[in-house]
Coordinates of C-alpha atoms and ligand atoms in Angstrom, one line a residue:
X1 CA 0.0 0.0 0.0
X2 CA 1.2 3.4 -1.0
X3 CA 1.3 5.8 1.4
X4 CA -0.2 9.5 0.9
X5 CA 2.4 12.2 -0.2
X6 CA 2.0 15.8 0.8
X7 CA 1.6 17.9 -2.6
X8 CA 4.0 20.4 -2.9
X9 CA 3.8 23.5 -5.3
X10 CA 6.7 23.8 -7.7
X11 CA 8.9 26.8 -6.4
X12 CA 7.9 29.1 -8.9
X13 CA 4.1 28.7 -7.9
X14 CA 5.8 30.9 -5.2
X15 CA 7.2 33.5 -7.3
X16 CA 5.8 36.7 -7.7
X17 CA 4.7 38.5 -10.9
X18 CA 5.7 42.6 -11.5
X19 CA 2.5 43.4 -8.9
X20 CA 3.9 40.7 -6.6
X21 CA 7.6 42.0 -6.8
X22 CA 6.8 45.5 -6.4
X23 CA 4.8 44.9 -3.1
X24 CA 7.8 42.7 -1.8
X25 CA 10.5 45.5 -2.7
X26 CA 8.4 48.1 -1.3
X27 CA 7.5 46.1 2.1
X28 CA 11.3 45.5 2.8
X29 CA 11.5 47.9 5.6
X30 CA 14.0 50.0 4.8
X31 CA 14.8 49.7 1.2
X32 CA 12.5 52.2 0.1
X33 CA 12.3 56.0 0.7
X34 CA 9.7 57.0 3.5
X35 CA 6.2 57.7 2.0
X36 CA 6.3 61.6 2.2
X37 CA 9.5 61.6 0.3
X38 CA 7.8 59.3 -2.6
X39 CA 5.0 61.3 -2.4
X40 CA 6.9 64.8 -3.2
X41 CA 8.9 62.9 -6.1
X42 CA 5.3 61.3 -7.1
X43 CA 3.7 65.2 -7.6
X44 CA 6.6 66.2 -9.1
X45 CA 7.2 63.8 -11.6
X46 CA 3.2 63.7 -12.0
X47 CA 3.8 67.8 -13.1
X48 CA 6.5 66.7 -15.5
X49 CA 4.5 64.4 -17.4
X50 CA 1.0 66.6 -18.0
X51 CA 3.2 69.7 -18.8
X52 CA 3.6 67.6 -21.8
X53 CA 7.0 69.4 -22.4
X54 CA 10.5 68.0 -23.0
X55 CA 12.0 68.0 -19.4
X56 CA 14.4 70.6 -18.3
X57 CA 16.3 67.6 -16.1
X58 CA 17.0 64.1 -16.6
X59 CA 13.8 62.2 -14.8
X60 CA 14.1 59.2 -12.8
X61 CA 18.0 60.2 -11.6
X62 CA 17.6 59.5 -7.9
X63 CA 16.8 56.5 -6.0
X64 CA 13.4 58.4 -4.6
X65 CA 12.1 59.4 -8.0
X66 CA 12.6 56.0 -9.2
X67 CA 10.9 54.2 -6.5
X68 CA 7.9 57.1 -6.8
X69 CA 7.9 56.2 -10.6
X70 CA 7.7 52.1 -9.9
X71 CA 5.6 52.8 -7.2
X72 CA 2.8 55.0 -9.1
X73 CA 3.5 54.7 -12.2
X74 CA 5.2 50.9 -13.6
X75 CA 2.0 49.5 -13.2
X76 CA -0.2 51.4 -16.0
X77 CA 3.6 51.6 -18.0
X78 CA 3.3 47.7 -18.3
X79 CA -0.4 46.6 -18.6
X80 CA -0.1 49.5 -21.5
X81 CA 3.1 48.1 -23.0
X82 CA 1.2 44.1 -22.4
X83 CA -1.8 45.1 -24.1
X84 CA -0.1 46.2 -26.9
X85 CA 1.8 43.5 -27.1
X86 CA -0.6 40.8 -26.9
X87 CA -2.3 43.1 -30.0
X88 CA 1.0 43.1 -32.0
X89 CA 1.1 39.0 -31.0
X90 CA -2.4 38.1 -31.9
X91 CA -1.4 39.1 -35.3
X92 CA 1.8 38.1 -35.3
X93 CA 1.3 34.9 -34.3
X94 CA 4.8 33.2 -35.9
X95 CA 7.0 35.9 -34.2
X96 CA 9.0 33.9 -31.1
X97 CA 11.6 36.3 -30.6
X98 CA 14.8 35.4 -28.7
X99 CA 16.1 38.6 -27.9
X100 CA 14.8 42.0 -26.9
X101 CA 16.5 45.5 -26.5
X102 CA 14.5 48.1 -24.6
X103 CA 15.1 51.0 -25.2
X104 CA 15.0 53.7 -22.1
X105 CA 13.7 50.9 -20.1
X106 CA 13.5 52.5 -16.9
X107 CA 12.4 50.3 -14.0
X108 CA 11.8 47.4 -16.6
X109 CA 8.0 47.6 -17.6
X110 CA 8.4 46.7 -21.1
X111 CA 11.1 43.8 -20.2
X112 CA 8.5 42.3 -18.0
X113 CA 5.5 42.9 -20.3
X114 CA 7.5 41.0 -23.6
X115 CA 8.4 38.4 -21.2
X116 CA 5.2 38.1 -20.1
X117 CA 4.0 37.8 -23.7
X118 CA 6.7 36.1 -25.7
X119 CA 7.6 33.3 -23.0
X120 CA 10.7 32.4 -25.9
X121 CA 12.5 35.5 -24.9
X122 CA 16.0 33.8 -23.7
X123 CA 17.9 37.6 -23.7
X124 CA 16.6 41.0 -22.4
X125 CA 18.5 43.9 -22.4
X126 CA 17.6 47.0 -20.8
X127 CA 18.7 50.2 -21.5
X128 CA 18.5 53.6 -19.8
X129 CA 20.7 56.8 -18.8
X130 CA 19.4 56.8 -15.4
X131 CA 21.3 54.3 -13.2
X132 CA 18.9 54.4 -10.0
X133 CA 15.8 53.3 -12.2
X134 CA 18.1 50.5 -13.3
X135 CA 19.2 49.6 -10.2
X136 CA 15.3 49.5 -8.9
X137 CA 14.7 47.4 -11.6
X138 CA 17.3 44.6 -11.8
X139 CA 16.2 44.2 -8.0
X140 CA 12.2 43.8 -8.8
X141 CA 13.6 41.4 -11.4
X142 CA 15.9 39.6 -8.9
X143 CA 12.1 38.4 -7.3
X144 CA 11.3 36.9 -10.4
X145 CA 11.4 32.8 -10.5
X146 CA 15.0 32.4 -12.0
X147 CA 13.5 30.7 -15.4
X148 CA 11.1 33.8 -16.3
X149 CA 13.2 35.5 -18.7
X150 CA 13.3 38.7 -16.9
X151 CA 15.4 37.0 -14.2
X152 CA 18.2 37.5 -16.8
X153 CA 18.0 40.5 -18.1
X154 CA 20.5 42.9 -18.2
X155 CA 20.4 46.2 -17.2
X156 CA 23.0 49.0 -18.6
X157 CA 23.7 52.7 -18.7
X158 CA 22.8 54.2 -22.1
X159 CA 22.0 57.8 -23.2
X160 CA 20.7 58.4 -26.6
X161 CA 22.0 61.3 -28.3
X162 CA 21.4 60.3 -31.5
X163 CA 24.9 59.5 -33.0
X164 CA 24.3 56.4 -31.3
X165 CA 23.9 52.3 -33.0
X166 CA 20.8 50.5 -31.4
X167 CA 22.3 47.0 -30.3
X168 CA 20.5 44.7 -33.0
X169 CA 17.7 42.0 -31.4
X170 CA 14.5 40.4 -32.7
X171 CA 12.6 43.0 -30.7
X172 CA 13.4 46.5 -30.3
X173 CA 10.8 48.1 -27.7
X174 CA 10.8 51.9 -26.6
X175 CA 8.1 52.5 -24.4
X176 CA 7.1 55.8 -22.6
X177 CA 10.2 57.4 -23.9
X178 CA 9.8 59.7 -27.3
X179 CA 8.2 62.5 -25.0
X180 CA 11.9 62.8 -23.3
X181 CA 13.5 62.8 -26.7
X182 CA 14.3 65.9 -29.1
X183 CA 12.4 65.2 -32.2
X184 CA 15.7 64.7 -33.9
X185 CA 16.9 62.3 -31.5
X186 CA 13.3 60.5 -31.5
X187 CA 14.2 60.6 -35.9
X188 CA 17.2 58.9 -35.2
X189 CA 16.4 56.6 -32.7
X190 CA 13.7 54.9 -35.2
X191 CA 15.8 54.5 -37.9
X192 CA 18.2 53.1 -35.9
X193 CA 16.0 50.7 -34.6
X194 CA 14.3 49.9 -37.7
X195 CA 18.2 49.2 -38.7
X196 CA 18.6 47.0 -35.6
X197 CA 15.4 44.5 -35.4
X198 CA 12.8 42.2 -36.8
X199 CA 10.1 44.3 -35.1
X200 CA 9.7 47.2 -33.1
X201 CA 7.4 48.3 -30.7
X202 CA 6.5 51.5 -29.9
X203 CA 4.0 53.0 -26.8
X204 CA 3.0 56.1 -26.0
X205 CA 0.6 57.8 -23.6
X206 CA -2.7 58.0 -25.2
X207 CA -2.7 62.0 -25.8
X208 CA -2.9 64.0 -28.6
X209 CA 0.6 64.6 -28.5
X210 CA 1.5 60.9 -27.6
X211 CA -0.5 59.6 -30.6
X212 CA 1.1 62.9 -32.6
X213 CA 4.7 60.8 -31.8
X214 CA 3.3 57.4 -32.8
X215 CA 2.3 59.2 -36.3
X216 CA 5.6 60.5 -36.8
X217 CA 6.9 56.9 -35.6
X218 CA 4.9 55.1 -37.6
X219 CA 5.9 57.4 -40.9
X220 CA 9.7 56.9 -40.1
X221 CA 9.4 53.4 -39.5
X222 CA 7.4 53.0 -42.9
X223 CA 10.1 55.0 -44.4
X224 CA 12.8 52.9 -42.9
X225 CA 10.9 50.1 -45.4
X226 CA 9.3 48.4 -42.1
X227 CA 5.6 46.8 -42.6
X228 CA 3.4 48.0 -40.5
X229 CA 2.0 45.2 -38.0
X230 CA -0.6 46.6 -35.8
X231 CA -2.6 48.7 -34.6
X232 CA -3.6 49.5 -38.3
X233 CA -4.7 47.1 -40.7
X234 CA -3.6 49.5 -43.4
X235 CA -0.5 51.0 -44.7
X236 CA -2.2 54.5 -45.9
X237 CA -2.8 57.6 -43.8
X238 CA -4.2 57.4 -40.4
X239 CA -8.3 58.6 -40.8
X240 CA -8.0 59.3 -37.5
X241 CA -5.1 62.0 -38.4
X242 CA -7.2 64.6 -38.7
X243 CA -10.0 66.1 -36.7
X244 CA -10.5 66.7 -33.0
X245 CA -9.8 62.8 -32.7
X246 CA -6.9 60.4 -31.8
X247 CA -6.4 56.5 -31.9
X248 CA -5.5 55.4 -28.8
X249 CA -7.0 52.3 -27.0
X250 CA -7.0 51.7 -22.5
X251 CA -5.4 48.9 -20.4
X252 CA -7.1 48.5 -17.0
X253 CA -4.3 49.2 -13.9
X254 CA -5.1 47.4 -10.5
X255 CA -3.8 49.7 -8.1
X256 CA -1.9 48.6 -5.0
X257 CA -2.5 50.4 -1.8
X258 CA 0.6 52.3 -1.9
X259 CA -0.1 53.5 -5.5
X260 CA -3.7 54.6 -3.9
X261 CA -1.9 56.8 -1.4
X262 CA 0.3 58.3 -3.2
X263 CA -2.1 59.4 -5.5
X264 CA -5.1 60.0 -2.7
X265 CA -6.9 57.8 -5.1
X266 CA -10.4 55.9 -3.6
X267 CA -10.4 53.4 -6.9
X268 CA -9.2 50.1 -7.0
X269 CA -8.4 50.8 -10.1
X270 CA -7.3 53.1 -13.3
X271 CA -7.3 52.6 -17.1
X272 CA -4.1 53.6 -19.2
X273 CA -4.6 55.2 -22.4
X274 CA -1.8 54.4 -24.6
X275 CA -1.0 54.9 -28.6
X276 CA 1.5 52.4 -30.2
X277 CA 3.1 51.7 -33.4
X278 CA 4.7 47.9 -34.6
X279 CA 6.5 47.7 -37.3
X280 CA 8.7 44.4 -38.8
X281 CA 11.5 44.1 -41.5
X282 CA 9.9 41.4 -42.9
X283 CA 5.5 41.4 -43.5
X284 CA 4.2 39.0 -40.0
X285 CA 0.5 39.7 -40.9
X286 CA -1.7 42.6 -39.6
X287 CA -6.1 42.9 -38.5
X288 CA -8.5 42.9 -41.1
X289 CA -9.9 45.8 -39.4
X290 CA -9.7 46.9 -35.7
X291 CA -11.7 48.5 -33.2
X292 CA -10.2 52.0 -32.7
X293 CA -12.8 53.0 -29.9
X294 CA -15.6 51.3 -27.9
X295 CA -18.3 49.1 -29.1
X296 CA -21.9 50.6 -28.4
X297 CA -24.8 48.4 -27.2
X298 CA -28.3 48.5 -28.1
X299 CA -31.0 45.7 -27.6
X300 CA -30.3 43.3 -30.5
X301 CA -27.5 45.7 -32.6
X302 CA -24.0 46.3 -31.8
X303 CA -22.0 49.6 -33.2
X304 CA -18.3 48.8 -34.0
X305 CA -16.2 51.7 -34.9
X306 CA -13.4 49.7 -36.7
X307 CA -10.5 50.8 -38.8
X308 CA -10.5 49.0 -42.1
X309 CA -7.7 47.3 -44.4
X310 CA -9.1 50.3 -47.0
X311 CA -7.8 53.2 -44.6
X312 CA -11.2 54.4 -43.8
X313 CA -12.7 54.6 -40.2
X314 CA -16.5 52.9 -40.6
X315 CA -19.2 52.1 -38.2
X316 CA -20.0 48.5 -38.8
X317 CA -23.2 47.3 -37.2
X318 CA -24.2 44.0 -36.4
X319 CA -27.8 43.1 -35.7
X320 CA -29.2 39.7 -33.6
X321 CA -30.4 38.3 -37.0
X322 CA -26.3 38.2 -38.2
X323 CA -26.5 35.2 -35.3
X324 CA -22.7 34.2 -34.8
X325 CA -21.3 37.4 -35.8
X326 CA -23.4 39.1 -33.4
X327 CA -22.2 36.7 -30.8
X328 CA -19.0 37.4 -31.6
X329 CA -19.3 41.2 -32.1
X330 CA -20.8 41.5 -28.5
X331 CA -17.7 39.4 -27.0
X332 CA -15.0 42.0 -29.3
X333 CA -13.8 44.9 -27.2
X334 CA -12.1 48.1 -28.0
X335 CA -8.6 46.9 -30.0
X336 CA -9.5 44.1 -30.5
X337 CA -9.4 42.8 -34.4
X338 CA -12.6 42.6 -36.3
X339 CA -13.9 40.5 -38.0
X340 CA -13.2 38.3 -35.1
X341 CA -10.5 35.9 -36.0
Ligands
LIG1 C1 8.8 57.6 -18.6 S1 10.1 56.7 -18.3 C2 9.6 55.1 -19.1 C3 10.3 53.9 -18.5 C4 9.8 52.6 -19.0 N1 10.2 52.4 -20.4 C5 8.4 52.4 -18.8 O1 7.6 52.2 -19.8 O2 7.9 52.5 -17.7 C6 11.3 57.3 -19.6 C7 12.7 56.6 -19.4 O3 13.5 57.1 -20.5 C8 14.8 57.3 -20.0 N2 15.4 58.3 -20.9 C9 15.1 59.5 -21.2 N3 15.9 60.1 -22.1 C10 16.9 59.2 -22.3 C11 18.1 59.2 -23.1 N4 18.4 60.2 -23.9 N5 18.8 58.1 -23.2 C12 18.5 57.0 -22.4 N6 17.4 56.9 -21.7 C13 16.6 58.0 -21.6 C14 14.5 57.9 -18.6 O4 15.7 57.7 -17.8 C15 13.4 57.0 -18.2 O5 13.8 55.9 -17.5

């Protein structure tokens, strides 16, 4: 007769995810600066951001303003930089990358958002000029069970000035950082990436001006001879170019209890606007069509305001009697592709 075994969880059941790695850095007593402090840096790098201006001052450069950034800010970074991902993969469906270059990579957002989404990553290399975000970051990614892929990243001092190579990699990601770059050194950084990878990724706030980047982005990378991936299903000029409008889609952000303080936030929760752009060397497939705002509901008809392969923006409604399509088109959310693959 066998006898019972206890069932034991495989280590990395144990092993916390970015949420779960920034509560255990920021509960080490001691390792982080006291709350007032992080909520000063919080405010002021809060002001920074909305100004919408090119900072006076490198961002991020002390050990406080980069634990206020992971603290109140890494969260909406990543679920923005994962939901544009998982777009650019639910297209791209043959793309396993091996290695990824982020580009002013911070506290590691985009690093654990690919690895997240493209579990072949083996390399990760992340690049900023601001050593303490760096620092904060290589130790959230020490927390990380040591076979996710951002338990080997690396983490290096880098400052773009525009005379510089990108180190080549399948993925070339710059996430939340055009807004901090002159626009010639945002020029030169995408056709040095587009020179340096398969694909590139890149997200910006969903603004005006953030979506005004990804335009200029996407154009460059076009004219670098890149195929556009996703969000468009088109090639031609943005419709949503002109007007009062902009594309930009929204990643829901659990807050923790210390983002909710330093924020004197009541919500469990925020949603990220973001804009992106990706962009491969080589075609990897693109949407149909995609939802560049939110489905409306009425009894029995759905509204979908979908981009189309033509380059023209195009309600598309779909009625009960359409049967699976309306099944489907009532389970498609804002970004998503449509027709429903
Ligand atoms: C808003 S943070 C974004 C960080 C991270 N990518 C994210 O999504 O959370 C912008 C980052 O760009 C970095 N950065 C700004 N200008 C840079 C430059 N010229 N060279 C390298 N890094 C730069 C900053 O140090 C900062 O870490």
């Amino acid at each position: 007769v066998r006898s019972a075994r206890r069932v034991t969880l495989p280590t990395h059941e144990h092993q916390p995810d970015l949420s779960g790695a920034l509560r255990e850095v920021f509960a080490a007593p001691g390792a982080v600066p006291p709350l007032g402090a992080l909520r000063d840096a919080a405010a002021r790098l809060s002001a920074t951001y909305r100004s919408g201006r090119y900072p006076e001052r490198p961002v991020l450069s002390t050990a406080t303003e980069a634990a206020a950034y992971a603290a109140y800010r890494m969260a909406a970074t990543h679920a923005a930089a994962a939901a544009a991902f998982t777009q650019t993969g639910r297209v791209a469906g043959g793309f396993q990358p091996r290695g990824q270059v982020d580009l002013g990579g911070g506290t590691g957002a985009a690093a654990w958002a690919a690895a997240g989404t493209w579990p072949s990553l083996t390399t990760i290399r992340v690049l900023d000029r601001a050593g303490p975000a760096l620092a904060l970051g290589r130790r959230l990614a020490a927390r990380a069970h040591r076979r996710h892929p951002i338990a080997a990243a690396s983490w290096e001092r880098w400052r773009w000035h525009g005379r510089h190579e990108v180190p080549a990699a399948d993925l070339v990601t710059a996430s939340y950082l055009l807004a901090e770059l002159t626009e010639p050194d945002q020029d030169h950084l995408l056709r040095a990436a587009a020179d340096a990878a398969q694909l590139v990724i890149v997200v910006e706030p969903g603004t005006p001006a953030g979506h005004g980047r990804i335009l200029r982005a996407r154009a460059s990378l076009l004219g670098s001879g890149m195929s556009i991936v996703a969000p468009c299903p088109h090639e031609l000029p943005c419709p949503i170019a002109e007007g009062p409008d902009w594309c930009h889609f929204a990643a829901r952000v659990d807050r923790s209890p210390l983002h909710r303080r330093l924020k004197d936030a009541a919500l469990g929760y925020e949603d990220e606007k973001f804009s992106f752009v990706a962009a491969a060397r080589h075609p990897l497939g693109r949407a149909a069509g995609r939802l560049v705002r939110r489905p409306r509901y009425r009894k029995g008809l759905v509204t979908l305001p979908v981009c189309e392969s033509d380059g023209e923006l195009r309600p598309r409604l779909v009625s009960r009697k359409h049967g699976e399509s309306y099944r489907r088109a009532r389970q498609t959310r804002w970004g998503d592709p449509w027709p429903a693959p």
